[in-house]
CSV table of C-alpha atoms in Angstrom, one decimal:
chain,number,residue,atom,x,y,z
U,1,MET,CA,-36.9,-77.8,2.8
U,2,GLU,CA,-38.8,-76.3,5.6
U,3,PHE,CA,-38.2,-76.8,9.4
U,4,ASN,CA,-40.0,-75.8,12.4
U,5,LEU,CA,-37.2,-74.4,14.6
U,6,SER,CA,-37.7,-74.2,18.4
U,7,CYS,CA,-36.6,-71.1,20.3
U,8,ASN,CA,-35.0,-73.5,22.8
U,9,ALA,CA,-31.3,-73.5,22.0
U,10,ALA,CA,-30.9,-77.1,23.3
U,11,GLU,CA,-33.2,-78.4,20.6
U,12,SER,CA,-31.2,-77.0,17.6
U,13,GLY,CA,-27.9,-77.8,16.0
U,14,PHE,CA,-25.9,-76.9,12.9
U,15,ILE,CA,-24.6,-78.8,9.8
U,16,LYS,CA,-21.7,-77.4,7.8
U,17,LEU,CA,-22.3,-76.6,4.1
U,18,PRO,CA,-18.9,-76.0,2.4
U,19,ASN,CA,-18.5,-73.4,-0.3
U,20,VAL,CA,-22.0,-71.9,0.3
U,21,GLU,CA,-22.9,-68.3,1.0
U,22,PHE,CA,-26.1,-66.5,1.5
U,23,TYR,CA,-26.2,-62.8,0.7
U,24,GLY,CA,-28.1,-60.2,2.8
U,25,TYR,CA,-30.6,-60.6,5.5
U,26,ASP,CA,-27.9,-60.4,8.3
U,27,ILE,CA,-29.5,-60.1,11.7
U,28,LYS,CA,-26.3,-58.3,12.8
U,29,PHE,CA,-22.6,-58.2,12.0
U,30,TYR,CA,-20.2,-59.5,14.7
U,31,GLU,CA,-16.5,-58.8,14.2
U,32,ASN,CA,-13.6,-60.9,15.6
U,33,TYR,CA,-15.8,-63.8,16.8
U,34,THR,CA,-15.0,-67.4,17.5
U,35,TYR,CA,-17.1,-70.2,16.1
U,36,GLU,CA,-18.5,-71.0,19.5
U,37,ARG,CA,-19.6,-67.5,20.1
U,38,CYS,CA,-21.1,-67.2,16.7
U,39,GLU,CA,-23.1,-70.5,17.2
U,40,GLU,CA,-24.2,-69.2,20.6
U,41,VAL,CA,-25.5,-66.0,19.1
U,42,CYS,CA,-27.6,-67.8,16.5
U,43,LEU,CA,-29.0,-70.3,19.0
U,44,LYS,CA,-30.3,-67.5,21.2
U,45,SER,CA,-32.3,-66.0,18.4
U,46,CYS,CA,-35.6,-67.6,17.2
U,47,LYS,CA,-35.1,-65.8,13.9
U,48,CYS,CA,-31.7,-67.1,13.1
U,49,TYR,CA,-31.6,-69.9,10.4
U,50,GLY,CA,-27.9,-70.2,10.2
U,51,PHE,CA,-24.7,-68.2,9.9
U,52,ASN,CA,-21.8,-67.4,7.6
U,53,PHE,CA,-18.5,-67.7,9.4
U,54,LYS,CA,-15.9,-65.8,7.2
U,55,PHE,CA,-12.2,-65.3,7.7
U,56,ASN,CA,-10.9,-61.7,7.2
U,57,GLY,CA,-7.4,-62.2,5.8
U,58,ASP,CA,-6.4,-58.5,6.1
U,59,LYS,CA,-7.1,-58.4,9.9
U,60,GLY,CA,-6.5,-62.0,10.7
U,61,TYR,CA,-9.7,-63.0,12.4
U,62,TYR,CA,-13.2,-64.4,11.7
U,63,ASN,CA,-16.5,-62.4,11.4
U,64,CYS,CA,-20.0,-63.8,12.2
U,65,PHE,CA,-23.1,-63.1,10.0
U,66,PRO,CA,-26.3,-64.7,11.5
U,67,LYS,CA,-29.1,-64.8,8.9
U,68,SER,CA,-32.8,-64.1,9.4
U,69,LEU,CA,-33.7,-65.4,5.9
U,70,LEU,CA,-32.0,-67.9,3.6
U,71,LEU,CA,-32.3,-66.1,0.2
U,72,ASN,CA,-29.8,-65.3,-2.5
U,73,GLY,CA,-27.8,-68.5,-1.7
U,74,TYR,CA,-24.9,-69.7,-3.9
U,75,ARG,CA,-22.5,-72.5,-4.0
U,76,SER,CA,-19.2,-72.1,-5.7
U,77,PRO,CA,-15.6,-73.5,-5.3
U,78,SER,CA,-14.5,-69.9,-5.1
U,79,PHE,CA,-16.3,-69.5,-1.7
U,80,GLU,CA,-13.7,-70.5,0.8
U,81,ASN,CA,-15.9,-70.1,3.8
U,82,PRO,CA,-18.7,-72.6,4.8
U,83,PHE,CA,-22.2,-71.8,5.8
U,84,TYR,CA,-23.6,-73.3,9.0
U,85,LEU,CA,-27.3,-74.3,8.6
U,86,ARG,CA,-29.5,-74.5,11.7
U,87,LEU,CA,-31.6,-77.6,12.0
U,88,PRO,CA,-33.7,-79.4,14.7
U,89,LYS,CA,-31.4,-81.9,16.5
U,90,ALA,CA,-33.7,-84.7,15.5
U,91,SER,CA,-33.0,-84.0,11.8
U,92,ILE,CA,-29.2,-83.3,12.0
U,93,SER,CA,-28.1,-86.9,11.8
U,94,PHE,CA,-30.4,-87.6,8.8
U,95,TYR,CA,-29.3,-84.5,6.8
U,96,ALA,CA,-25.6,-84.7,7.8
U,97,ASN,CA,-25.3,-87.9,5.7
U,98,ARG,CA,-27.1,-86.2,2.7
U,99,LYS,CA,-25.7,-82.7,2.8
U,100,GLN,CA,-24.1,-83.2,-0.6
U,101,GLU,CA,-27.6,-83.7,-2.0
U,102,ILE,CA,-29.0,-80.6,-0.5
U,103,GLY,CA,-29.6,-78.1,-3.3
U,104,LEU,CA,-30.3,-74.5,-3.4
U,105,ASP,CA,-33.1,-74.8,-5.9
U,106,CYS,CA,-36.0,-72.5,-5.3
U,107,PRO,CA,-39.1,-73.8,-7.3
U,108,LEU,CA,-41.2,-71.1,-8.7
U,109,THR,CA,-44.4,-70.8,-6.6
U,110,LYS,CA,-46.8,-68.0,-5.8
U,111,GLN,CA,-44.5,-67.1,-2.9
U,112,ASN,CA,-41.4,-67.1,-5.1
U,113,LEU,CA,-41.6,-64.7,-8.0
U,114,LEU,CA,-38.9,-64.0,-10.5
U,115,LEU,CA,-37.9,-60.4,-10.5
U,116,ASP,CA,-37.1,-58.5,-13.7
U,117,ARG,CA,-33.4,-57.7,-13.2
U,118,GLY,CA,-33.4,-55.3,-16.3
U,119,TYR,CA,-32.5,-51.6,-15.7
U,120,LYS,CA,-34.5,-49.1,-17.6
U,121,LYS,CA,-33.1,-45.6,-17.8
U,122,PRO,CA,-35.6,-42.9,-17.1
U,123,LYS,CA,-36.4,-40.5,-19.9
U,124,GLN,CA,-34.2,-37.5,-19.8
U,125,ASN,CA,-34.7,-34.0,-21.1
U,126,ARG,CA,-31.7,-33.7,-23.5
U,127,MET,CA,-32.0,-29.9,-23.7
U,128,LEU,CA,-31.9,-29.6,-19.9
U,129,GLN,CA,-29.0,-31.9,-19.7
U,130,PHE,CA,-27.1,-29.9,-22.4
U,131,MET,CA,-27.8,-26.6,-20.5
U,132,VAL,CA,-26.5,-28.1,-17.2
U,133,TRP,CA,-23.4,-29.4,-18.9
U,134,PHE,CA,-22.8,-26.1,-20.7
U,135,ALA,CA,-23.3,-24.0,-17.6
U,136,SER,CA,-20.9,-26.2,-15.6
U,137,ALA,CA,-18.3,-26.0,-18.3
U,138,PHE,CA,-18.6,-22.3,-18.7
U,139,GLY,CA,-18.4,-21.8,-14.9
U,140,GLY,CA,-15.4,-23.9,-14.7
U,141,PHE,CA,-13.7,-22.0,-17.5
U,142,GLU,CA,-14.5,-18.7,-15.8
U,143,ILE,CA,-12.9,-20.0,-12.5
U,144,ILE,CA,-9.8,-21.1,-14.4
U,145,CYS,CA,-9.5,-17.7,-16.1
U,146,ILE,CA,-9.9,-15.8,-12.8
U,147,CYS,CA,-7.2,-17.9,-11.1
U,148,PHE,CA,-4.9,-17.5,-14.1
U,149,VAL,CA,-5.3,-13.7,-14.2
U,150,TRP,CA,-4.8,-13.5,-10.4
U,151,LEU,CA,-1.7,-15.6,-10.6
U,152,LEU,CA,-0.4,-13.5,-13.5
U,153,LEU,CA,-0.9,-10.2,-11.6
U,154,TYR,CA,0.7,-11.7,-8.5
U,155,LYS,CA,3.8,-12.9,-10.4
U,156,THR,CA,4.0,-9.5,-12.1
U,157,GLN,CA,3.9,-7.7,-8.8
U,158,GLN,CA,6.5,-10.0,-7.3
U,159,ARG,CA,8.7,-9.5,-10.3
U,160,LEU,CA,8.5,-5.7,-10.2
U,161,THR,CA,9.2,-5.7,-6.5
U,162,GLY,CA,12.1,-8.0,-7.0
U,163,ASN,CA,13.4,-6.0,-9.9
U,164,THR,CA,13.2,-2.8,-7.8
U,165,GLN,CA,15.0,-4.3,-4.9
U,166,SER,CA,17.6,-5.9,-7.2
U,167,TYR,CA,18.1,-2.5,-8.9
U,168,LEU,CA,18.7,-0.8,-5.6
U,169,GLN,CA,20.9,-3.6,-4.4
U,170,VAL,CA,23.0,-3.4,-7.6
U,171,VAL,CA,23.2,0.4,-7.8
U,172,SER,CA,23.6,1.2,-4.2
U,173,GLY,CA,24.0,-2.1,-2.3
U,174,PHE,CA,20.7,-1.3,-0.5
U,175,ARG,CA,18.7,-4.4,0.5
U,176,LYS,CA,16.3,-5.9,3.0
U,177,PHE,CA,17.8,-7.9,5.9
U,178,THR,CA,16.0,-10.4,8.1
U,179,TYR,CA,15.9,-9.9,11.8
U,180,ALA,CA,17.8,-13.2,12.3
U,181,GLU,CA,20.6,-11.9,10.0
U,182,LEU,CA,21.1,-8.7,12.0
U,183,LYS,CA,20.8,-10.5,15.3
U,184,LYS,CA,23.6,-12.8,14.2
U,185,ALA,CA,25.6,-10.0,12.8
U,186,THR,CA,25.5,-8.1,16.1
U,187,ARG,CA,26.0,-11.3,18.2
U,188,ASN,CA,22.6,-10.8,19.8
U,189,PHE,CA,23.0,-7.0,19.9
U,190,ARG,CA,26.0,-7.2,22.2
U,191,GLU,CA,28.3,-4.3,21.4
U,192,GLU,CA,26.5,-0.9,21.8
U,193,ILE,CA,28.4,2.0,20.1
U,194,GLY,CA,25.8,4.8,20.3
U,195,ARG,CA,22.5,5.8,21.7
U,196,GLY,CA,20.2,8.6,20.6
U,197,GLY,CA,16.6,9.8,20.7
U,198,SER,CA,15.6,7.5,17.9
U,199,GLY,CA,17.2,4.3,19.0
U,200,ILE,CA,20.4,2.4,20.0
U,201,VAL,CA,23.2,1.6,17.6
U,202,TYR,CA,25.2,-1.6,17.7
U,203,LYS,CA,28.3,-2.7,15.9
U,204,GLY,CA,28.0,-5.8,13.7
U,205,VAL,CA,29.7,-7.8,10.9
U,206,LEU,CA,27.5,-8.8,8.0
U,207,SER,CA,27.6,-12.1,6.1
U,208,ASP,CA,29.8,-10.5,3.4
U,209,HIS,CA,32.3,-9.4,6.2
U,210,ARG,CA,31.4,-5.7,6.0
U,211,VAL,CA,31.5,-3.9,9.4
U,212,ALA,CA,28.2,-2.2,9.9
U,213,ALA,CA,26.4,0.1,12.4
U,214,ILE,CA,23.0,-1.4,13.0
U,215,LYS,CA,20.4,0.8,14.6
U,216,ARG,CA,17.2,-0.4,16.4
U,217,LEU,CA,14.6,2.3,16.1
U,218,ASN,CA,12.4,3.1,19.1
U,219,GLU,CA,9.4,4.1,17.0
U,220,ALA,CA,7.9,0.6,17.0
U,221,ASN,CA,4.5,2.1,16.7
U,222,GLN,CA,5.2,3.6,13.3
U,223,GLY,CA,3.1,1.9,10.5
U,224,GLU,CA,5.0,-0.5,8.3
U,225,ALA,CA,3.8,1.2,5.1
U,226,GLU,CA,5.1,4.5,6.3
U,227,PHE,CA,8.4,3.1,7.4
U,228,LEU,CA,8.9,1.3,4.1
U,229,ALA,CA,8.0,4.5,2.2
U,230,GLU,CA,10.6,6.5,4.1
U,231,VAL,CA,13.2,3.7,3.8
U,232,SER,CA,12.8,3.6,0.0
U,233,ILE,CA,13.6,7.3,0.0
U,234,ILE,CA,16.7,7.3,2.1
U,235,GLY,CA,17.9,4.1,0.4
U,236,ARG,CA,18.5,6.2,-2.7
U,237,VAL,CA,20.5,9.0,-0.9
U,238,ASN,CA,24.0,9.2,-2.3
U,239,HIS,CA,26.3,11.9,-1.1
U,240,MET,CA,29.9,12.0,0.2
U,241,ASN,CA,28.8,13.8,3.3
U,242,LEU,CA,25.8,11.6,4.2
U,243,ILE,CA,26.1,8.3,5.9
U,244,GLU,CA,25.6,5.4,3.5
U,245,ILE,CA,22.6,3.2,4.3
U,246,TRP,CA,23.1,-0.4,3.3
U,247,GLY,CA,19.6,-1.8,4.1
U,248,TYR,CA,16.8,-2.2,6.6
U,249,CYS,CA,14.7,-4.7,8.4
U,250,VAL,CA,11.1,-4.7,9.3
U,251,GLU,CA,9.6,-7.7,11.0
U,252,GLY,CA,6.6,-7.2,13.4
U,253,ASN,CA,7.6,-4.5,15.9
U,254,HIS,CA,11.3,-4.8,14.9
U,255,LYS,CA,12.5,-1.9,12.7
U,256,LEU,CA,16.2,-1.5,12.1
U,257,LEU,CA,18.5,0.4,9.7
U,258,VAL,CA,21.9,-0.8,8.6
U,259,TYR,CA,24.6,1.9,8.1
U,260,GLU,CA,28.2,1.9,7.1
U,261,TYR,CA,30.5,1.8,10.1
U,262,MET,CA,32.6,5.0,10.8
U,263,GLU,CA,36.0,4.2,12.3
U,264,CYS,CA,36.6,7.5,14.0
U,265,GLY,CA,33.2,7.7,15.8
U,266,SER,CA,31.1,10.8,16.3
U,267,LEU,CA,32.0,14.4,16.3
U,268,GLY,CA,30.9,14.6,19.9
U,269,GLU,CA,33.3,11.9,21.0
U,270,ASN,CA,36.2,13.6,19.2
U,271,LEU,CA,35.5,17.0,20.7
U,272,ILE,CA,35.5,15.5,24.2
U,273,SER,CA,38.8,13.6,23.5
U,274,GLY,CA,40.4,16.7,21.9
U,275,THR,CA,41.6,14.8,18.9
U,276,LEU,CA,40.4,17.4,16.3
U,277,ASP,CA,42.7,20.2,15.2
U,278,TRP,CA,41.5,23.4,13.7
U,279,GLU,CA,41.7,22.3,10.1
U,280,LYS,CA,39.7,19.1,10.8
U,281,ARG,CA,37.0,21.1,12.6
U,282,PHE,CA,36.7,23.6,9.7
U,283,ASP,CA,36.4,20.7,7.2
U,284,VAL,CA,33.7,19.0,9.4
U,285,ALA,CA,31.7,22.3,9.4
U,286,VAL,CA,31.9,22.5,5.6
U,287,GLY,CA,31.2,18.8,5.0
U,288,SER,CA,28.2,18.8,7.4
U,289,ALA,CA,26.8,21.9,5.6
U,290,ARG,CA,27.1,20.2,2.3
U,291,GLY,CA,25.3,17.1,3.5
U,292,LEU,CA,22.4,19.1,4.9
U,293,ALA,CA,22.2,21.3,1.8
U,294,TYR,CA,21.8,18.2,-0.3
U,295,LEU,CA,18.9,16.9,1.8
U,296,HIS,CA,17.2,20.3,1.8
U,297,GLU,CA,17.7,21.5,-1.7
U,298,GLU,CA,19.2,18.9,-4.1
U,299,TYR,CA,17.6,15.6,-3.3
U,300,LEU,CA,14.5,14.3,-5.1
U,301,GLU,CA,12.5,15.0,-1.9
U,302,TRP,CA,13.0,17.7,0.6
U,303,VAL,CA,14.2,16.0,3.7
U,304,LEU,CA,14.4,17.5,7.2
U,305,HIS,CA,16.9,15.7,9.5
U,306,CYS,CA,15.3,17.2,12.7
U,307,ASP,CA,18.1,16.0,15.0
U,308,VAL,CA,21.4,17.6,14.0
U,309,ASN,CA,23.9,17.3,16.8
U,310,PRO,CA,27.5,16.2,17.3
U,311,GLN,CA,26.5,12.6,18.0
U,312,ASN,CA,24.8,12.4,14.5
U,313,ILE,CA,27.9,13.7,12.6
U,314,LEU,CA,30.2,10.8,12.1
U,315,LEU,CA,33.8,10.8,11.0
U,316,ASP,CA,35.5,8.2,8.7
U,317,SER,CA,39.1,7.0,8.9
U,318,ASN,CA,40.1,10.3,7.1
U,319,PHE,CA,38.0,12.4,9.5
U,320,GLN,CA,35.6,13.3,6.6
U,321,SER,CA,32.3,14.2,8.2
U,322,LYS,CA,29.0,12.4,7.3
U,323,VAL,CA,25.6,13.4,8.6
U,324,ALA,CA,23.9,10.3,10.1
U,325,ASP,CA,20.8,9.1,11.9
U,326,PHE,CA,17.8,9.4,9.7
U,327,GLY,CA,15.6,7.8,12.3
U,328,LEU,CA,13.9,11.1,12.9
U,329,PHE,CA,14.0,12.6,9.5
U,330,LYS,CA,10.8,14.0,7.9
U,331,LEU,CA,9.9,14.3,4.2
U,332,VAL,CA,8.5,17.6,3.2
U,333,ASN,CA,6.4,18.4,0.2
U,334,ARG,CA,8.2,20.6,-2.3
U,335,GLY,CA,5.0,22.3,-3.3
U,336,GLY,CA,4.4,23.4,0.3
U,337,GLY,CA,7.4,25.8,0.2
U,338,GLY,CA,9.3,23.6,2.6
U,339,LYS,CA,6.8,24.2,5.4
U,340,ASN,CA,5.4,21.3,7.4
U,341,SER,CA,3.1,21.4,10.4
U,342,SER,CA,2.2,17.7,10.5
U,343,PHE,CA,4.7,16.8,13.3
U,344,THR,CA,2.9,14.9,16.1
U,345,ARG,CA,5.6,15.5,18.7
U,346,VAL,CA,8.8,17.5,19.3
U,347,ARG,CA,11.8,16.0,17.7
U,348,GLY,CA,15.5,16.5,18.3
U,349,THR,CA,18.0,16.9,21.2
U,350,ARG,CA,17.8,19.4,24.0
U,351,GLY,CA,20.3,22.2,23.5
U,352,TYR,CA,20.3,21.9,19.7
U,353,MET,CA,16.5,22.4,19.0
U,354,ALA,CA,15.2,25.4,17.3
U,355,PRO,CA,12.7,27.6,19.2
U,356,GLU,CA,10.0,26.8,16.6
U,357,TRP,CA,9.6,23.4,18.3
U,358,ILE,CA,8.6,25.1,21.6
U,359,SER,CA,6.7,28.1,20.1
U,360,ASN,CA,4.5,25.8,17.9
U,361,LEU,CA,5.6,27.6,14.8
U,362,PRO,CA,5.7,26.0,11.3
U,363,ILE,CA,8.6,23.6,11.0
U,364,THR,CA,10.8,24.1,8.0
U,365,SER,CA,14.4,23.3,6.9
U,366,LYS,CA,15.5,26.2,9.1
U,367,VAL,CA,15.3,24.0,12.2
U,368,ASP,CA,18.2,22.0,10.8
U,369,VAL,CA,20.0,25.3,10.1
U,370,TYR,CA,19.6,26.4,13.8
U,371,SER,CA,20.9,23.1,15.0
U,372,TYR,CA,23.9,23.3,12.7
U,373,GLY,CA,24.7,26.7,14.1
U,374,VAL,CA,24.8,25.4,17.6
U,375,VAL,CA,27.0,22.5,16.5
U,376,VAL,CA,29.5,24.9,14.9
U,377,LEU,CA,29.6,27.0,18.1
U,378,GLU,CA,30.4,23.9,20.1
U,379,MET,CA,33.2,23.0,17.7
U,380,VAL,CA,34.7,26.5,18.0
U,381,THR,CA,34.4,26.9,21.8
U,382,GLY,CA,34.7,23.2,22.9
U,383,LYS,CA,31.6,23.9,25.1
U,384,SER,CA,28.4,21.9,24.9
U,385,PRO,CA,25.1,23.8,25.1
U,386,MET,CA,24.0,21.2,27.6
U,387,THR,CA,26.6,22.4,30.1
U,388,MET,CA,26.2,26.1,29.7
U,389,GLY,CA,23.2,26.5,32.0
U,390,GLY,CA,25.2,26.6,35.2
U,391,GLN,CA,23.6,25.1,38.3
U,392,GLY,CA,20.1,26.3,37.6
U,393,SER,CA,17.1,24.1,37.5
U,394,GLY,CA,15.5,22.9,34.3
U,395,ASN,CA,12.4,25.0,34.5
U,396,LYS,CA,13.9,27.7,32.3
U,397,GLY,CA,13.4,25.4,29.4
U,398,VAL,CA,14.8,26.5,26.1
U,399,MET,CA,16.1,29.8,27.4
U,400,GLU,CA,18.5,28.0,29.7
U,401,LEU,CA,19.8,25.9,26.9
U,402,ARG,CA,20.6,28.9,24.8
U,403,GLU,CA,23.3,30.1,27.2
U,404,LEU,CA,26.1,29.1,24.7
U,405,VAL,CA,24.6,31.2,22.0
U,406,LYS,CA,24.1,34.1,24.4
U,407,TRP,CA,27.6,33.9,25.7
U,408,VAL,CA,29.2,33.9,22.3
U,409,ARG,CA,27.0,36.8,21.1
U,410,GLU,CA,27.9,38.9,24.2
U,411,LYS,CA,31.6,38.3,23.6
U,412,MET,CA,31.4,39.4,20.0
U,413,ASN,CA,29.2,42.5,20.7
U,414,GLY,CA,31.3,43.6,23.7
U,415,ASN,CA,34.6,43.4,21.8
U,416,GLY,CA,33.5,43.6,18.3
U,417,GLU,CA,36.4,45.8,17.1
U,418,ASN,CA,38.9,43.8,19.1
U,419,GLU,CA,40.0,40.5,17.7
U,420,LEU,CA,40.8,39.3,21.2
U,421,TRP,CA,37.1,38.3,21.6
U,422,ILE,CA,37.8,35.4,19.2
U,423,GLU,CA,40.6,34.2,21.4
U,424,GLU,CA,38.4,34.4,24.5
U,425,ILE,CA,35.9,31.8,23.1
U,426,ILE,CA,38.2,29.5,21.2
U,427,ASP,CA,38.6,25.9,22.5
U,428,PRO,CA,41.9,25.8,24.4
U,429,VAL,CA,42.8,22.6,22.4
U,430,VAL,CA,43.2,24.7,19.1
U,431,LYS,CA,44.1,28.1,20.7
U,432,GLY,CA,47.1,29.6,18.9
U,433,LYS,CA,46.9,26.9,16.2
U,434,CYS,CA,44.1,28.4,14.0
U,435,ASP,CA,43.4,31.1,11.4
U,436,LEU,CA,41.6,33.8,13.4
U,437,ARG,CA,40.1,35.3,10.3
U,438,LYS,CA,38.6,32.0,9.3
U,439,MET,CA,37.5,31.4,12.8
U,440,GLU,CA,35.7,34.8,13.0
U,441,ILE,CA,33.8,34.2,9.8
U,442,LEU,CA,32.8,30.7,11.0
U,443,VAL,CA,31.4,32.1,14.2
U,444,GLN,CA,29.6,34.9,12.4
U,445,VAL,CA,27.9,32.3,10.1
U,446,ALA,CA,27.0,30.2,13.1
U,447,LEU,CA,25.4,33.2,14.9
U,448,GLU,CA,23.4,33.9,11.8
U,449,CYS,CA,22.1,30.3,11.8
U,450,VAL,CA,20.9,30.6,15.4
U,451,LYS,CA,18.8,33.7,15.0
U,452,GLU,CA,15.3,33.7,16.5
U,453,ASP,CA,13.7,34.8,13.2
U,454,THR,CA,13.6,31.9,10.8
U,455,ASP,CA,13.6,34.1,7.8
U,456,ALA,CA,16.8,35.8,9.0
U,457,ARG,CA,18.7,32.5,9.0
U,458,PRO,CA,20.6,31.5,5.9
U,459,THR,CA,20.0,28.4,3.9
U,460,MET,CA,22.6,25.6,4.0
U,461,SER,CA,23.7,26.5,0.5
U,462,GLN,CA,24.3,30.1,1.6
U,463,VAL,CA,26.3,28.8,4.5
U,464,ILE,CA,28.6,26.9,2.1
U,465,GLU,CA,29.0,30.0,-0.1
U,466,ARG,CA,30.1,32.0,3.0
U,467,LEU,CA,32.6,29.4,4.1
U,468,LEU,CA,34.2,28.1,0.9
U,469,PRO,CA,35.7,31.3,-0.5
U,470,HIS,CA,37.8,31.5,2.7
């Protein structure tokens, strides 16, 4: 059937063909349209010959498909939606009564050609196809192998790291803490119990109910690799006269060390309060010397403490001394004879620092020996080197801070043959309650430790030999 349709919308109409659908040749797709709007769209186009009006069940509305050609038409009971065929109004009444007789037969003419629907595969190069598949399979296998090897290496590294940490934790209790753990343990770093050149110390209670001293280091600019290397060294330190380190934390700029808590505080606090008798002071001198000797001569690495002072010698409940605060320690190469000149800045506490720090001389274990000697003189006299400079200004530098050493040396040299010089320098707290012979030997050892010439100073093991026979 052929019709001459007018572009005038008033001269055309539609008849409904149930169960009919035409595929393709949509002028446009209109979503969510009413029948009236779809009819209006088709009437406005001279090329529109009808439209499918389909219901979209998923979205719940109708879609409009106006057709420019009526090809590929089918009728089937399975087609639930009708097709609306556009006809001249003069013909609508005639064909409306005969729409069941309207067929979709397309007689074969010169204009209608049957197309060969068969699909012929193009000829393929089987060798090329094989090579492509082989290369793809081999490449995929290589990628799988690389991923497997990488995963195996990663797992091995994780296992070794975990084993090392587990070993340290089992043997020494040393472990890594998170910053959140330590923040909780210290109640947001509330109770400060000490402060030094390397950081601030807070009291905390760990999750296993152990009381700990938690130190926040000031050296936030130190590299993480360097910090972890040093921590791994001090984590293995085990000596009765060295503070026990339970763990560490490194997260971003937060670097912390976790120590055992010492009930009786520092040597400095006890000297100020006058709670130490002569026997306790002598035991502290011997114990501190043992701890430093272990670091200098017996440990796997040579370690310089670099900040020996009364605040860094702690006392447990039995007043046994333990050298603490490894925040400023420095590892020294054994092969270098104990010398090290790689310090980027002066370390230590004024009044206890060896003159090498100021004179730019090589730094060795003798800097700790010097500081130890000053600490011993302070225990004997009860006087701090920080208070021996009188009212003078600070421009005299180190010389002013050596007044304690100078004062003791003058007392000894002026009355060397008279034992009364010892009584003149003794702390009034222990005066008349000490062994003067032991006291004299202790002072002589201390004065040897604070000599200007580093070679003239004894080693810490030699200090122990001088003290223990007495």
